[in-house]
Amino acid sequence: MHRRLFSPSFARIQQRSSFMNISMAPCSSSSVKTFQHQKDLPLLPVPDLKESCELYLKTLIPLAQSSEEYEHSKAAVESFLQNEGPVLQQRLLEHAKNMNAQGKSWLEDWWLDMAYLTFRL
């Protein structure tokens, strides 16, 4: 055990982690506000429709109970891409534009409502 603490690999770990020498003293309430630098962060981009659908289908592969179930889901996604998908994507892009004009992310209100404020059963 003693040798491990002073081995060359342990010394390399210590050197690499030296950047983490950060003061953990609490900030005074007047110096830093919770969302003080929020406006400086880049806004969240709207994901590409086709890429989102491809990722969804990739995610379904281990979850599908059979190849037929996967093919049924794949057909539904392809139908969505040909029909209502582009219309909904355009509406989402317009929503993002409106929210960005207010300095907010397109997802912000929905995230707050669904993730934090909606009653959970």
mmCIF file of C-alpha atoms in Angstrom:
data_model
loop_
_atom_site.group_PDB
_atom_site.id
_atom_site.type_symbol
_atom_site.label_atom_id
_atom_site.label_comp_id
_atom_site.label_asym_id
_atom_site.label_seq_id
_atom_site.Cartn_x
_atom_site.Cartn_y
_atom_site.Cartn_z
ATOM 1 C CA MET A 1 0.000 0.000 0.000
ATOM 2 C CA HIS A 2 2.751 2.432 0.978
ATOM 3 C CA ARG A 3 4.538 1.850 -2.350
ATOM 4 C CA ARG A 4 1.470 2.692 -4.366
ATOM 5 C CA LEU A 5 1.158 6.137 -2.807
ATOM 6 C CA PHE A 6 4.678 7.044 -3.865
ATOM 7 C CA SER A 7 4.799 5.282 -7.206
ATOM 8 C CA PRO A 8 5.587 7.264 -10.391
ATOM 9 C CA SER A 9 2.002 6.834 -11.596
ATOM 10 C CA PHE A 10 0.640 8.358 -8.375
ATOM 11 C CA ALA A 11 2.998 11.321 -8.810
ATOM 12 C CA ARG A 12 1.674 11.839 -12.359
ATOM 13 C CA ILE A 13 -1.895 11.799 -11.040
ATOM 14 C CA GLN A 14 -0.978 14.421 -8.461
ATOM 15 C CA GLN A 15 0.621 16.620 -11.126
ATOM 16 C CA ARG A 16 -2.377 16.340 -13.445
ATOM 17 C CA SER A 17 -4.832 17.147 -10.669
ATOM 18 C CA SER A 18 -2.920 20.145 -9.363
ATOM 19 C CA PHE A 19 -5.102 22.429 -11.481
ATOM 20 C CA MET A 20 -7.956 21.482 -9.145
ATOM 21 C CA ASN A 21 -6.415 23.449 -6.295
ATOM 22 C CA ILE A 22 -9.457 25.687 -6.037
ATOM 23 C CA SER A 23 -10.577 27.557 -2.998
ATOM 24 C CA MET A 24 -13.772 26.035 -1.681
ATOM 25 C CA ALA A 25 -14.563 29.015 0.514
ATOM 26 C CA PRO A 26 -18.194 30.072 0.170
ATOM 27 C CA CYS A 27 -18.835 33.215 -1.861
ATOM 28 C CA SER A 28 -20.335 36.115 -0.053
ATOM 29 C CA SER A 29 -23.922 36.801 -1.040
ATOM 30 C CA SER A 30 -23.035 40.172 -2.524
ATOM 31 C CA SER A 31 -20.205 38.997 -4.805
ATOM 32 C CA VAL A 32 -21.785 36.309 -7.011
ATOM 33 C CA LYS A 33 -25.420 35.888 -7.980
ATOM 34 C CA THR A 34 -26.838 32.551 -9.122
ATOM 35 C CA PHE A 35 -27.562 33.518 -12.733
ATOM 36 C CA GLN A 36 -25.094 36.400 -12.956
ATOM 37 C CA HIS A 37 -23.385 35.069 -16.101
ATOM 38 C CA GLN A 38 -26.405 33.385 -17.670
ATOM 39 C CA LYS A 39 -26.594 35.920 -20.508
ATOM 40 C CA ASP A 40 -22.951 35.209 -21.407
ATOM 41 C CA LEU A 41 -23.608 31.530 -22.122
ATOM 42 C CA PRO A 42 -24.340 30.411 -25.688
ATOM 43 C CA LEU A 43 -27.977 29.582 -26.358
ATOM 44 C CA LEU A 44 -28.922 25.949 -26.792
ATOM 45 C CA PRO A 45 -29.302 25.099 -30.498
ATOM 46 C CA VAL A 46 -32.393 23.364 -31.843
ATOM 47 C CA PRO A 47 -31.431 19.780 -32.754
ATOM 48 C CA ASP A 48 -31.641 18.763 -36.400
ATOM 49 C CA LEU A 49 -34.818 16.799 -37.127
ATOM 50 C CA LYS A 50 -33.208 14.057 -39.191
ATOM 51 C CA GLU A 51 -30.342 13.576 -36.713
ATOM 52 C CA SER A 52 -32.820 13.385 -33.830
ATOM 53 C CA CYS A 53 -34.852 10.722 -35.629
ATOM 54 C CA GLU A 54 -31.717 8.725 -36.453
ATOM 55 C CA LEU A 55 -30.614 8.856 -32.813
ATOM 56 C CA TYR A 56 -34.097 7.806 -31.698
ATOM 57 C CA LEU A 57 -34.020 4.766 -33.999
ATOM 58 C CA LYS A 58 -30.518 3.870 -32.837
ATOM 59 C CA THR A 59 -31.734 4.052 -29.236
ATOM 60 C CA LEU A 60 -34.640 1.725 -30.031
ATOM 61 C CA ILE A 61 -32.426 -1.116 -31.307
ATOM 62 C CA PRO A 62 -31.691 -2.691 -27.893
ATOM 63 C CA LEU A 63 -35.194 -1.919 -26.623
ATOM 64 C CA ALA A 64 -37.276 -3.446 -29.421
ATOM 65 C CA GLN A 65 -38.822 -6.788 -28.512
ATOM 66 C CA SER A 66 -38.542 -8.055 -32.101
ATOM 67 C CA SER A 67 -37.320 -7.013 -35.523
ATOM 68 C CA GLU A 68 -40.960 -6.486 -36.519
ATOM 69 C CA GLU A 69 -41.462 -4.040 -33.665
ATOM 70 C CA TYR A 70 -38.337 -2.137 -34.705
ATOM 71 C CA GLU A 71 -39.407 -2.049 -38.354
ATOM 72 C CA HIS A 72 -42.833 -0.760 -37.316
ATOM 73 C CA SER A 73 -41.166 2.038 -35.324
ATOM 74 C CA LYS A 74 -38.825 2.777 -38.212
ATOM 75 C CA ALA A 75 -41.789 3.110 -40.587
ATOM 76 C CA ALA A 76 -43.519 5.464 -38.141
ATOM 77 C CA VAL A 77 -40.384 7.635 -37.934
ATOM 78 C CA GLU A 78 -40.071 7.722 -41.725
ATOM 79 C CA SER A 79 -43.728 8.739 -41.988
ATOM 80 C CA PHE A 80 -43.147 11.449 -39.383
ATOM 81 C CA LEU A 81 -40.144 12.746 -41.361
ATOM 82 C CA GLN A 82 -42.258 12.924 -44.538
ATOM 83 C CA ASN A 83 -45.383 14.457 -42.979
ATOM 84 C CA GLU A 84 -45.699 16.426 -39.758
ATOM 85 C CA GLY A 85 -42.011 16.410 -38.787
ATOM 86 C CA PRO A 86 -40.844 19.284 -41.011
ATOM 87 C CA VAL A 87 -43.851 21.415 -40.012
ATOM 88 C CA LEU A 88 -43.181 20.859 -36.314
ATOM 89 C CA GLN A 89 -39.452 21.488 -36.806
ATOM 90 C CA GLN A 90 -40.236 24.817 -38.467
ATOM 91 C CA ARG A 91 -42.533 25.780 -35.593
ATOM 92 C CA LEU A 92 -39.783 24.841 -33.133
ATOM 93 C CA LEU A 93 -37.268 26.996 -35.025
ATOM 94 C CA GLU A 94 -39.708 29.931 -34.933
ATOM 95 C CA HIS A 95 -40.228 29.390 -31.203
ATOM 96 C CA ALA A 96 -36.445 29.343 -30.717
ATOM 97 C CA LYS A 97 -36.105 32.595 -32.650
ATOM 98 C CA ASN A 98 -38.747 34.259 -30.456
ATOM 99 C CA MET A 99 -37.198 32.972 -27.248
ATOM 100 C CA ASN A 100 -33.679 33.953 -28.369
ATOM 101 C CA ALA A 101 -34.953 37.499 -28.969
ATOM 102 C CA GLN A 102 -35.892 37.520 -25.275
ATOM 103 C CA GLY A 103 -32.433 36.206 -24.348
ATOM 104 C CA LYS A 104 -33.836 32.804 -23.379
ATOM 105 C CA SER A 105 -33.285 29.282 -24.617
ATOM 106 C CA TRP A 106 -36.049 27.648 -26.653
ATOM 107 C CA LEU A 107 -36.165 24.866 -24.069
ATOM 108 C CA GLU A 108 -36.060 26.973 -20.902
ATOM 109 C CA ASP A 109 -39.775 27.423 -20.145
ATOM 110 C CA TRP A 110 -40.653 23.851 -21.085
ATOM 111 C CA TRP A 111 -37.780 22.501 -19.014
ATOM 112 C CA LEU A 112 -38.768 24.511 -15.966
ATOM 113 C CA ASP A 113 -42.423 23.519 -16.292
ATOM 114 C CA MET A 114 -41.949 19.828 -17.071
ATOM 115 C CA ALA A 115 -38.826 19.067 -15.057
ATOM 116 C CA TYR A 116 -39.497 21.124 -11.952
ATOM 117 C CA LEU A 117 -42.979 22.557 -11.703
ATOM 118 C CA THR A 118 -45.291 19.826 -12.973
ATOM 119 C CA PHE A 119 -46.811 17.629 -10.311
ATOM 120 C CA ARG A 120 -45.142 14.243 -10.230
ATOM 121 C CA LEU A 121 -47.145 11.161 -9.454
#
